[in-house]
Short mmCIF file of C-alpha atoms in Angstrom, two decimals:
data_model
loop_
_atom_site.label_atom_id
_atom_site.label_comp_id
_atom_site.label_asym_id
_atom_site.label_seq_id
_atom_site.Cartn_x
_atom_site.Cartn_y
_atom_site.Cartn_z
CA MET A 1 -89.94 -167.16 -5.82
CA MET A 2 -88.01 -167.53 -8.63
CA ASP A 3 -85.58 -165.02 -9.59
CA LEU A 4 -86.56 -162.97 -12.93
CA TRP A 5 -82.99 -163.24 -14.12
CA THR A 6 -79.65 -164.02 -12.63
CA SER A 7 -76.22 -162.25 -13.67
CA ALA A 8 -75.25 -165.19 -15.98
CA GLU A 9 -78.91 -165.23 -17.22
CA ILE A 10 -78.49 -161.36 -18.16
CA ALA A 11 -74.63 -161.74 -19.94
CA GLU A 12 -75.61 -164.83 -21.68
CA ALA A 13 -78.79 -162.97 -23.54
CA THR A 14 -77.01 -159.60 -24.02
CA GLY A 15 -73.39 -160.97 -24.71
CA GLY A 16 -72.01 -158.71 -21.64
CA ALA A 17 -69.67 -159.63 -18.72
CA ALA A 18 -70.65 -159.87 -14.76
CA SER A 19 -68.80 -158.06 -12.46
CA ALA A 20 -69.91 -160.14 -9.82
CA PRO A 21 -72.95 -162.85 -9.31
CA PHE A 22 -76.42 -161.60 -8.55
CA ALA A 23 -79.91 -162.20 -9.25
CA VAL A 24 -82.69 -159.55 -9.70
CA SER A 25 -86.54 -159.56 -9.01
CA GLY A 26 -87.85 -156.74 -11.61
CA VAL A 27 -86.25 -154.32 -14.31
CA ALA A 28 -85.99 -150.26 -14.83
CA PHE A 29 -84.91 -147.79 -16.97
CA ASP A 30 -86.07 -144.99 -14.95
CA SER A 31 -84.32 -144.66 -11.92
CA ARG A 32 -87.08 -143.24 -9.76
CA GLU A 33 -88.62 -146.56 -10.72
CA VAL A 34 -86.38 -148.55 -9.01
CA GLY A 35 -86.75 -150.55 -6.05
CA PRO A 36 -85.54 -153.51 -4.16
CA GLY A 37 -84.46 -156.56 -5.87
CA ASP A 38 -84.51 -154.80 -9.43
CA LEU A 39 -81.83 -154.56 -12.43
CA PHE A 40 -81.15 -151.10 -13.56
CA VAL A 41 -80.70 -150.18 -17.01
CA ALA A 42 -78.22 -147.69 -17.57
CA MET A 43 -79.19 -145.92 -21.05
CA LYS A 44 -77.58 -142.69 -22.87
CA GLY A 45 -79.97 -140.77 -23.85
CA GLU A 46 -80.18 -137.45 -26.22
CA THR A 47 -80.86 -135.05 -22.83
CA THR A 48 -79.39 -137.23 -19.95
CA ASP A 49 -77.13 -140.44 -19.04
CA GLY A 50 -78.73 -143.08 -16.83
CA HIS A 51 -74.88 -143.82 -15.34
CA ARG A 52 -75.80 -140.73 -13.32
CA PHE A 53 -77.90 -142.10 -11.54
CA VAL A 54 -76.71 -145.48 -11.15
CA ASP A 55 -75.51 -144.85 -7.17
CA LYS A 56 -79.30 -143.85 -7.16
CA ALA A 57 -80.58 -146.56 -8.14
CA PHE A 58 -78.40 -149.24 -5.62
CA GLY A 59 -79.50 -146.87 -3.14
CA GLN A 60 -82.96 -147.45 -3.67
CA GLY A 61 -82.38 -151.20 -3.59
CA ALA A 62 -81.32 -152.49 -7.15
CA ALA A 63 -79.23 -155.80 -6.91
CA GLY A 64 -77.95 -155.43 -10.52
CA ALA A 65 -77.02 -152.95 -13.07
CA ILE A 66 -76.66 -152.87 -16.84
CA VAL A 67 -73.94 -150.12 -17.91
CA SER A 68 -72.02 -149.51 -20.57
CA GLU A 69 -69.15 -147.91 -18.45
CA ALA A 70 -67.95 -150.00 -14.87
CA VAL A 71 -69.13 -148.62 -11.88
CA ASP A 72 -68.83 -150.09 -8.47
CA HIS A 73 -71.62 -152.51 -8.09
CA PRO A 74 -72.96 -155.45 -9.42
CA HIS A 75 -73.22 -154.97 -13.02
CA ILE A 76 -73.34 -156.24 -16.47
CA LEU A 77 -70.97 -154.57 -18.77
CA VAL A 78 -72.08 -154.15 -22.66
CA PRO A 79 -71.24 -152.20 -25.12
CA ASP A 80 -74.45 -150.71 -25.70
CA SER A 81 -77.22 -150.63 -23.09
CA ALA A 82 -80.29 -150.20 -25.05
CA ALA A 83 -78.85 -152.81 -27.63
CA ALA A 84 -78.60 -154.90 -24.50
CA LEU A 85 -82.38 -153.73 -23.12
CA GLN A 86 -83.59 -155.20 -26.05
CA ALA A 87 -81.83 -158.55 -26.57
CA LEU A 88 -83.19 -159.18 -22.74
CA GLY A 89 -86.74 -158.73 -23.90
CA ILE A 90 -85.99 -161.24 -26.98
CA ALA A 91 -84.48 -163.35 -24.43
CA SER A 92 -87.44 -163.24 -22.41
CA ARG A 93 -89.85 -164.16 -25.00
CA ARG A 94 -87.45 -166.93 -26.28
CA ARG A 95 -88.22 -168.67 -22.79
CA MET A 96 -91.73 -167.91 -22.26
CA GLN A 97 -93.85 -171.22 -23.07
CA GLY A 98 -97.22 -169.61 -22.92
CA LYS A 99 -99.50 -167.39 -25.02
CA VAL A 100 -98.95 -163.68 -26.17
CA ILE A 101 -100.91 -161.02 -27.52
CA GLY A 102 -99.97 -157.73 -29.11
CA VAL A 103 -102.40 -154.61 -29.57
CA THR A 104 -102.12 -151.77 -31.28
CA GLY A 105 -104.30 -149.18 -32.96
CA SER A 106 -105.10 -145.69 -33.02
CA VAL A 107 -107.14 -145.19 -29.89
CA GLY A 108 -107.91 -147.68 -27.56
CA LYS A 109 -105.32 -149.89 -27.51
CA THR A 110 -104.10 -149.18 -23.21
CA GLY A 111 -107.73 -149.92 -22.59
CA THR A 112 -107.66 -153.29 -24.51
CA LYS A 113 -104.81 -154.52 -23.37
CA GLU A 114 -105.85 -153.64 -19.37
CA ALA A 115 -109.02 -155.22 -20.21
CA LEU A 116 -107.03 -158.14 -21.59
CA PHE A 117 -104.98 -158.61 -18.79
CA LEU A 118 -107.72 -158.38 -16.50
CA ALA A 119 -109.78 -161.31 -18.35
CA LEU A 120 -106.82 -163.90 -18.57
CA ASP A 121 -105.92 -163.10 -15.03
CA ARG A 122 -109.58 -163.41 -13.33
CA ALA A 123 -109.37 -166.62 -14.68
CA MET A 124 -105.41 -167.82 -13.95
CA PRO A 125 -104.21 -165.48 -11.26
CA ASP A 126 -100.81 -164.25 -11.43
CA ALA A 127 -100.25 -166.55 -14.56
CA ALA A 128 -100.30 -163.00 -17.21
CA HIS A 129 -98.16 -160.25 -17.46
CA ARG A 130 -98.83 -157.14 -19.47
CA SER A 131 -96.89 -154.16 -20.62
CA VAL A 132 -97.40 -151.34 -17.90
CA LYS A 133 -98.71 -147.83 -18.27
CA SER A 134 -97.87 -147.00 -21.96
CA TYR A 135 -94.68 -148.41 -22.73
CA ASN A 136 -95.66 -149.43 -25.94
CA ASN A 137 -92.23 -148.04 -27.85
CA HIS A 138 -88.57 -148.97 -28.69
CA VAL A 139 -87.52 -148.70 -25.28
CA GLY A 140 -90.95 -149.72 -23.41
CA VAL A 141 -91.72 -152.39 -25.54
CA PRO A 142 -88.43 -154.59 -24.83
CA LEU A 143 -88.42 -153.33 -21.18
CA SER A 144 -92.02 -155.13 -20.32
CA LEU A 145 -90.72 -158.24 -22.28
CA ALA A 146 -87.73 -157.85 -20.24
CA ARG A 147 -90.05 -157.89 -17.16
CA MET A 148 -92.32 -160.94 -18.02
CA PRO A 149 -91.74 -163.88 -15.45
CA ARG A 150 -90.89 -167.17 -17.27
CA THR A 151 -93.52 -169.02 -16.05
CA SER A 152 -96.17 -166.75 -17.31
CA ALA A 153 -99.17 -168.72 -19.32
CA TYR A 154 -99.86 -165.36 -20.94
CA GLY A 155 -98.33 -162.22 -21.92
CA VAL A 156 -100.23 -159.01 -23.36
CA PHE A 157 -98.25 -156.26 -25.25
CA GLU A 158 -99.25 -152.87 -26.51
CA MET A 159 -97.46 -151.72 -29.41
CA GLY A 160 -97.37 -148.14 -30.89
CA MET A 161 -95.88 -146.05 -34.04
CA ASN A 162 -95.86 -142.82 -35.04
CA HIS A 163 -93.64 -143.84 -38.60
CA ILE A 164 -93.61 -146.25 -40.73
CA GLY A 165 -91.40 -149.50 -39.71
CA GLU A 166 -91.63 -148.76 -36.07
CA LEU A 167 -94.24 -151.69 -35.44
CA ALA A 168 -92.93 -154.21 -37.84
CA ALA A 169 -90.14 -154.21 -35.64
CA LEU A 170 -91.68 -154.37 -32.15
CA THR A 171 -93.93 -157.24 -33.43
CA ARG A 172 -90.90 -159.10 -34.51
CA GLN A 173 -89.59 -158.61 -30.95
CA VAL A 174 -93.28 -159.71 -29.19
CA ARG A 175 -94.14 -162.42 -31.98
CA PRO A 176 -97.69 -162.61 -31.01
CA HIS A 177 -99.68 -165.93 -31.11
CA VAL A 178 -102.87 -163.21 -31.61
CA ALA A 179 -102.60 -159.47 -32.98
CA ILE A 180 -104.95 -157.15 -32.13
CA VAL A 181 -105.75 -153.91 -34.04
CA THR A 182 -108.34 -151.80 -32.10
CA ALA A 183 -109.30 -148.91 -34.13
CA ILE A 184 -107.93 -146.63 -36.96
CA ALA A 185 -108.26 -142.72 -36.42
CA PRO A 186 -105.87 -139.95 -37.69
CA ALA A 187 -104.01 -139.85 -34.74
CA HIS A 188 -100.12 -138.91 -36.03
CA ILE A 189 -101.43 -138.11 -39.23
CA GLU A 190 -98.86 -135.43 -39.36
CA PHE A 191 -96.14 -138.13 -40.02
CA PHE A 192 -98.39 -140.28 -42.36
CA GLY A 193 -100.44 -137.77 -44.51
CA THR A 194 -103.55 -140.24 -45.25
CA GLU A 195 -105.60 -142.59 -42.57
CA GLU A 196 -104.90 -145.27 -45.27
CA LYS A 197 -101.10 -144.74 -44.72
CA ILE A 198 -102.16 -145.14 -40.74
CA ALA A 199 -103.96 -148.37 -41.61
CA GLU A 200 -100.84 -149.71 -43.17
CA ALA A 201 -98.98 -148.80 -40.67
CA LYS A 202 -100.74 -150.46 -38.34
CA ALA A 203 -101.27 -153.84 -39.74
CA GLU A 204 -97.01 -153.65 -39.59
CA ILE A 205 -97.98 -155.44 -36.16
CA PHE A 206 -99.26 -158.86 -38.63
CA GLU A 207 -96.05 -159.57 -39.09
CA GLY A 208 -94.55 -160.59 -36.34
CA LEU A 209 -97.34 -163.36 -35.93
CA GLU A 210 -96.06 -166.75 -34.74
CA PRO A 211 -96.94 -169.80 -36.97
CA GLY A 212 -100.79 -170.41 -37.00
CA GLY A 213 -101.42 -167.03 -35.31
CA THR A 214 -104.54 -165.04 -35.53
CA ALA A 215 -105.27 -161.48 -36.22
CA ILE A 216 -107.78 -160.01 -34.95
CA ILE A 217 -109.30 -156.52 -36.83
CA PRO A 218 -112.57 -154.03 -36.41
CA TYR A 219 -114.83 -154.74 -39.17
CA ASP A 220 -116.83 -151.37 -38.73
CA SER A 221 -114.01 -149.68 -39.79
CA PRO A 222 -113.37 -147.81 -43.42
CA HIS A 223 -109.98 -149.77 -43.64
CA VAL A 224 -110.68 -152.86 -42.85
CA ALA A 225 -109.78 -154.56 -46.23
CA THR A 226 -106.13 -153.16 -46.03
CA LEU A 227 -105.89 -154.50 -42.76
CA TYR A 228 -107.37 -158.10 -44.09
CA GLY A 229 -105.06 -158.06 -47.03
CA LYS A 230 -102.17 -157.57 -44.59
CA ALA A 231 -103.58 -160.04 -42.42
CA GLU A 232 -104.26 -162.65 -44.92
CA ARG A 233 -100.18 -162.81 -45.86
CA HIS A 234 -99.24 -163.11 -42.45
CA ALA A 235 -102.23 -165.12 -39.99
CA THR A 236 -103.43 -168.69 -40.47
CA HIS A 237 -106.86 -167.15 -38.63
CA ILE A 238 -108.32 -163.91 -39.22
CA LEU A 239 -111.34 -163.09 -36.81
CA THR A 240 -112.94 -159.65 -37.23
CA PHE A 241 -115.24 -157.35 -34.59
CA GLY A 242 -117.90 -155.25 -34.46
CA MET A 243 -121.65 -154.06 -34.53
CA SER A 244 -121.94 -155.38 -38.03
CA GLU A 245 -123.74 -158.87 -38.67
CA GLU A 246 -121.15 -159.81 -40.96
CA ALA A 247 -118.64 -159.60 -38.05
CA ASP A 248 -117.22 -162.77 -36.50
CA VAL A 249 -117.86 -161.45 -33.01
CA ARG A 250 -120.32 -158.91 -32.88
CA ALA A 251 -122.61 -157.34 -30.42
CA LEU A 252 -126.33 -158.93 -30.87
CA ASP A 253 -127.68 -156.50 -28.15
CA VAL A 254 -126.27 -153.43 -26.20
CA VAL A 255 -128.64 -151.50 -23.46
CA PRO A 256 -127.21 -149.40 -20.43
CA ALA A 257 -126.14 -150.85 -17.51
CA PRO A 258 -127.85 -149.39 -14.41
CA ASN A 259 -124.45 -147.91 -13.21
CA GLY A 260 -123.32 -146.88 -16.29
CA GLY A 261 -121.64 -148.60 -18.81
CA SER A 262 -123.33 -151.14 -21.13
CA ILE A 263 -124.88 -154.80 -20.79
CA VAL A 264 -124.01 -156.71 -23.94
CA THR A 265 -124.96 -159.99 -25.67
CA ALA A 266 -122.25 -161.05 -27.89
CA LYS A 267 -122.18 -163.87 -30.63
CA LEU A 268 -118.64 -165.70 -31.01
CA PRO A 269 -117.69 -168.39 -33.53
CA GLN A 270 -117.84 -170.75 -30.88
CA ALA A 271 -120.33 -168.90 -28.53
CA GLU A 272 -122.41 -166.74 -27.37
CA ILE A 273 -122.22 -164.27 -24.19
CA CYS A 274 -124.11 -161.91 -22.32
CA PHE A 275 -121.72 -159.63 -19.85
CA THR A 276 -121.55 -155.89 -18.61
CA VAL A 277 -118.90 -153.46 -19.95
CA ALA A 278 -118.67 -151.39 -16.52
CA ALA A 279 -116.90 -148.26 -18.70
CA PRO A 280 -119.33 -146.24 -20.52
CA GLY A 281 -119.52 -145.82 -24.24
CA ASP A 282 -119.92 -147.60 -27.80
CA HIS A 283 -115.99 -147.56 -27.91
CA TRP A 284 -116.15 -149.81 -24.99
CA VAL A 285 -118.52 -152.08 -26.21
CA SER A 286 -116.41 -152.25 -29.40
CA ASN A 287 -112.86 -153.13 -27.25
CA ALA A 288 -114.75 -155.22 -25.42
CA LEU A 289 -115.75 -157.37 -28.35
CA ALA A 290 -112.09 -157.81 -29.15
CA VAL A 291 -110.92 -158.73 -25.50
CA LEU A 292 -113.51 -161.38 -26.15
CA ALA A 293 -111.89 -162.25 -29.52
CA ALA A 294 -108.58 -162.43 -28.20
CA VAL A 295 -109.67 -164.93 -24.73
CA GLU A 296 -110.95 -167.08 -27.48
CA ALA A 297 -108.49 -167.25 -29.66
CA VAL A 298 -105.98 -168.46 -27.22
CA GLY A 299 -108.36 -170.61 -25.30
CA GLY A 300 -109.62 -168.64 -22.45
CA ASP A 301 -112.57 -168.45 -20.17
CA LEU A 302 -115.34 -166.42 -21.73
CA ALA A 303 -117.19 -166.10 -18.68
CA ALA A 304 -114.30 -164.96 -16.62
CA ALA A 305 -113.17 -162.47 -19.11
CA GLY A 306 -117.17 -161.15 -18.83
CA LEU A 307 -116.61 -161.25 -15.08
CA ALA A 308 -113.43 -158.66 -15.51
CA LEU A 309 -115.05 -156.81 -17.85
CA ALA A 310 -117.92 -155.75 -15.47
CA GLU A 311 -115.32 -155.31 -12.75
CA MET A 312 -112.81 -153.57 -14.87
CA PRO A 313 -111.99 -149.72 -13.19
CA GLY A 314 -111.48 -146.81 -14.80
CA LEU A 315 -107.77 -146.06 -15.58
CA PRO A 316 -106.05 -142.55 -14.90
CA GLY A 317 -106.26 -140.52 -18.01
CA ARG A 318 -108.59 -142.90 -19.69
CA GLY A 319 -112.04 -142.60 -18.32
CA ALA A 320 -111.45 -142.86 -14.91
CA ARG A 321 -114.31 -141.08 -13.10
CA ARG A 322 -114.45 -139.08 -9.75
CA ILE A 323 -116.81 -137.69 -7.81
CA LEU A 324 -116.25 -134.24 -6.64
CA PRO A 325 -118.13 -132.49 -3.65
CA VAL A 326 -118.93 -128.89 -4.38
CA GLU A 327 -121.07 -126.34 -2.42
CA GLY A 328 -124.40 -127.82 -2.59
CA GLY A 329 -123.77 -131.33 -3.85
CA GLU A 330 -121.41 -132.76 -5.95
CA ALA A 331 -119.77 -133.25 -9.43
CA LEU A 332 -118.92 -135.81 -12.22
CA LEU A 333 -115.23 -135.58 -13.12
CA ILE A 334 -114.47 -137.59 -16.26
CA ASP A 335 -110.48 -138.16 -16.71
CA GLU A 336 -109.55 -138.52 -20.61
CA SER A 337 -106.77 -136.67 -20.09
CA TYR A 338 -104.35 -138.57 -21.45
CA ASN A 339 -104.53 -138.61 -25.24
CA ALA A 340 -106.56 -137.27 -27.91
CA ASN A 341 -107.43 -137.89 -31.38
CA PRO A 342 -110.57 -136.55 -33.68
CA LEU A 343 -112.36 -140.15 -33.37
CA SER A 344 -111.66 -140.96 -29.37
CA MET A 345 -112.72 -137.01 -28.98
CA ALA A 346 -116.03 -137.77 -30.85
CA ALA A 347 -116.59 -141.07 -28.89
CA THR A 348 -116.07 -139.17 -25.66
CA LEU A 349 -118.29 -136.36 -26.34
CA LYS A 350 -121.11 -138.57 -27.24
CA GLN A 351 -121.01 -140.48 -24.25
CA LEU A 352 -121.01 -137.17 -22.22
CA GLY A 353 -124.00 -136.35 -23.62
CA ARG A 354 -125.86 -139.61 -22.54
CA GLU A 355 -124.63 -138.49 -19.09
CA LYS A 356 -127.35 -137.15 -16.92
CA ALA A 357 -126.46 -134.48 -15.70
CA GLU A 358 -127.49 -130.64 -14.61
CA ARG A 359 -124.49 -129.16 -17.53
CA ARG A 360 -122.74 -130.78 -19.37
CA ILE A 361 -118.83 -129.42 -19.53
CA ALA A 362 -116.10 -129.85 -21.85
CA ILE A 363 -112.55 -129.10 -21.26
CA LEU A 364 -110.76 -129.79 -24.60
CA GLY A 365 -106.94 -129.36 -25.25
CA GLY A 366 -105.25 -129.20 -28.45
CA MET A 367 -104.90 -132.75 -30.38
CA ARG A 368 -100.97 -132.51 -31.48
CA GLU A 369 -99.32 -134.43 -34.60
CA LEU A 370 -102.46 -133.75 -37.13
CA GLY A 371 -100.47 -131.75 -39.55
CA ASP A 372 -102.06 -130.01 -42.51
CA GLN A 373 -104.95 -131.12 -41.30
CA SER A 374 -105.37 -129.58 -38.05
CA ALA A 375 -107.11 -126.76 -38.09
CA SER A 376 -110.16 -128.61 -40.42
CA LEU A 377 -109.83 -131.36 -37.65
CA HIS A 378 -110.31 -129.06 -34.79
CA ALA A 379 -112.99 -127.17 -36.12
CA GLY A 380 -114.66 -130.45 -37.11
CA LEU A 381 -115.34 -130.68 -33.16
CA ALA A 382 -118.16 -128.32 -32.89
CA GLU A 383 -120.57 -130.79 -34.28
CA PRO A 384 -119.71 -133.45 -31.85
CA LEU A 385 -120.01 -131.24 -28.92
CA GLU A 386 -123.24 -129.70 -30.02
CA GLY A 387 -124.59 -132.78 -30.74
CA ALA A 388 -123.51 -134.00 -27.25
CA GLN A 389 -125.63 -131.16 -25.96
CA VAL A 390 -122.98 -129.17 -24.21
CA ASP A 391 -123.75 -126.10 -22.00
CA TYR A 392 -120.43 -124.80 -21.85
CA ALA A 393 -116.96 -125.59 -22.98
CA ILE A 394 -113.44 -124.40 -22.23
CA LEU A 395 -111.06 -125.16 -24.92
CA VAL A 396 -107.29 -124.92 -24.15
CA GLY A 397 -104.13 -124.42 -26.63
CA LYS A 398 -103.27 -122.83 -29.77
CA GLU A 399 -104.19 -125.82 -31.47
CA MET A 400 -107.89 -124.70 -30.50
CA GLU A 401 -108.68 -121.67 -32.38
CA PRO A 402 -110.18 -123.41 -35.26
CA LEU A 403 -112.69 -124.79 -32.63
CA ALA A 404 -113.57 -121.56 -30.83
CA SER A 405 -113.94 -119.89 -34.55
CA ALA A 406 -116.17 -122.88 -35.14
CA LEU A 407 -118.51 -122.44 -32.38
CA GLY A 408 -118.90 -118.68 -32.55
CA GLY A 409 -121.89 -117.69 -30.40
CA ALA A 410 -123.63 -121.03 -31.07
CA LEU A 411 -121.87 -122.78 -27.73
CA PRO A 412 -121.29 -120.90 -24.39
CA HIS A 413 -117.33 -121.08 -24.68
CA ALA A 414 -114.03 -119.73 -23.46
CA HIS A 415 -110.67 -120.46 -25.50
CA VAL A 416 -107.54 -120.36 -22.94
CA PRO A 417 -103.77 -120.47 -23.92
CA ASP A 418 -102.76 -123.18 -21.35
CA THR A 419 -103.58 -125.16 -18.51
CA ALA A 420 -102.59 -123.03 -16.36
CA ALA A 421 -105.68 -120.94 -17.17
CA ALA A 422 -108.09 -123.27 -16.99
CA ILE A 423 -107.74 -124.27 -13.57
CA PRO A 424 -108.68 -121.23 -11.99
CA LEU A 425 -111.63 -121.02 -14.92
CA ILE A 426 -112.95 -124.51 -14.11
CA GLN A 427 -112.36 -124.08 -10.63
CA THR A 428 -114.47 -120.55 -10.23
CA GLU A 429 -117.26 -122.16 -12.86
CA MET A 430 -117.96 -125.50 -11.89
CA ARG A 431 -121.11 -126.41 -9.59
CA ALA A 432 -123.29 -129.03 -8.04
CA GLY A 433 -124.62 -131.27 -10.81
CA ASP A 434 -121.74 -130.90 -13.53
CA ALA A 435 -120.71 -133.36 -15.72
CA ILE A 436 -117.53 -132.13 -16.69
CA LEU A 437 -115.08 -133.76 -19.44
CA VAL A 438 -111.17 -133.17 -19.56
CA LYS A 439 -109.70 -134.69 -22.66
CA GLY A 440 -106.37 -133.90 -24.42
CA SER A 441 -103.14 -134.69 -25.94
CA ASN A 442 -100.73 -135.67 -23.27
CA GLY A 443 -98.87 -132.94 -24.23
CA VAL A 444 -100.96 -130.05 -23.74
CA GLY A 445 -100.96 -131.28 -19.60
CA LEU A 446 -104.57 -131.19 -18.96
CA SER A 447 -103.83 -134.20 -16.32
CA ARG A 448 -102.51 -131.31 -14.15
CA LEU A 449 -106.08 -129.61 -13.88
CA VAL A 450 -107.48 -132.98 -12.80
CA ALA A 451 -105.32 -133.37 -10.28
CA ALA A 452 -105.88 -129.81 -9.25
CA LEU A 453 -109.57 -130.60 -9.06
CA ALA A 454 -108.75 -133.72 -7.16
CA ASP A 455 -106.31 -132.10 -4.60
CA ALA A 456 -109.01 -129.20 -3.85
CA ALA A 457 -111.79 -131.88 -3.17
CA ARG A 458 -109.25 -133.70 -0.88
CA ASP A 459 -108.54 -130.19 0.82
CA GLY A 460 -112.04 -129.26 1.03
CA ASP A 461 -111.34 -126.61 -1.15
CA MET A 462 -113.89 -126.64 -3.78
CA ASN A 463 -116.36 -123.51 -4.20
#
């Protein structure tokens, strides 16, 4: 197997000095993730210093390190480890000769990135690379770039932001041939003030497009004109996707699939395809259309993409579904615990309303970074809750007070201060035939509730 990086290549890319020759097969900046053969990047942060964990990293098998202080292990010495990681990412992108796709959006970017990777990998196994987890910020993106094998035919990178200018910096590192905006929603609106400004910030992804590049835009978004206007200044080709007849990539027909999900007939500029989307919900149909647009734009295999979409499993925290054994039968747990904003809340509640269940239970955590609009946006969830015919809701966190007030006595609910209080409540409440949606901003910690229910099911402690 070809080395990911040699010490000489790392030194040249970062301007650092190598203490000894070595080669690495991976890159990590979190010592807990270091494995045999990895390069450990020891960075200094506000609360900790990675140099404290160098010995631990080598104890776990690290082959080398990037450091700003000399250590008693093979290393590249640089003035600034964070800047060196960025330089290594840029060097990785420079040597890669394949096609690169960048993905951003207020909702759906991680799922779209994963689906796109699976679509490309289905046609060319082991030839596609993507950013793992949600490594989409100023350190996650260069890390994901630095991990990209030099022979990759495709690279798929997720990019996030919560301030003006952040995406512009990231997209100039990624230099995508294709740039996707999945959707615009009031996520991080605390830092922008309006959705229009969020759209403007998301459109920064087009600034890094390579010559001849393609911009992929959600036609059904109320901000399509803003996105299109920015794309026109940087993209050679623009593709829109959506349900509208005016979209370049559009769903001609959508029907429920027998095991959940959707059967979709889609029209593209050069093809028409019928495929299944395993993940349930209208938002996943939209994500799938963006995926197909990107696959066509890079000359990929649309048939293989359709098969990948049919086979894609739910992602932990982003739609993973688990059957829990409970007294007298089973309950369905839908794990959407990783993140939430008003648009994604409404979409997942709509899908909950379609689930065949004796009862529908929604466990909703507060939505963060909504600023002055937080109270009204939380209260606004009353309508989608009632529209989904939810039988019982558990509202978690102080942010949910306006929603509790808006519901009044119209829908049975409990408002609890935190996840710790919600866990025993749902353990007592749940019963056979329930469909239980768990969704909230990551900071609320509803993943701990999901883990507690999974652990109880594994140990046979469900009521």
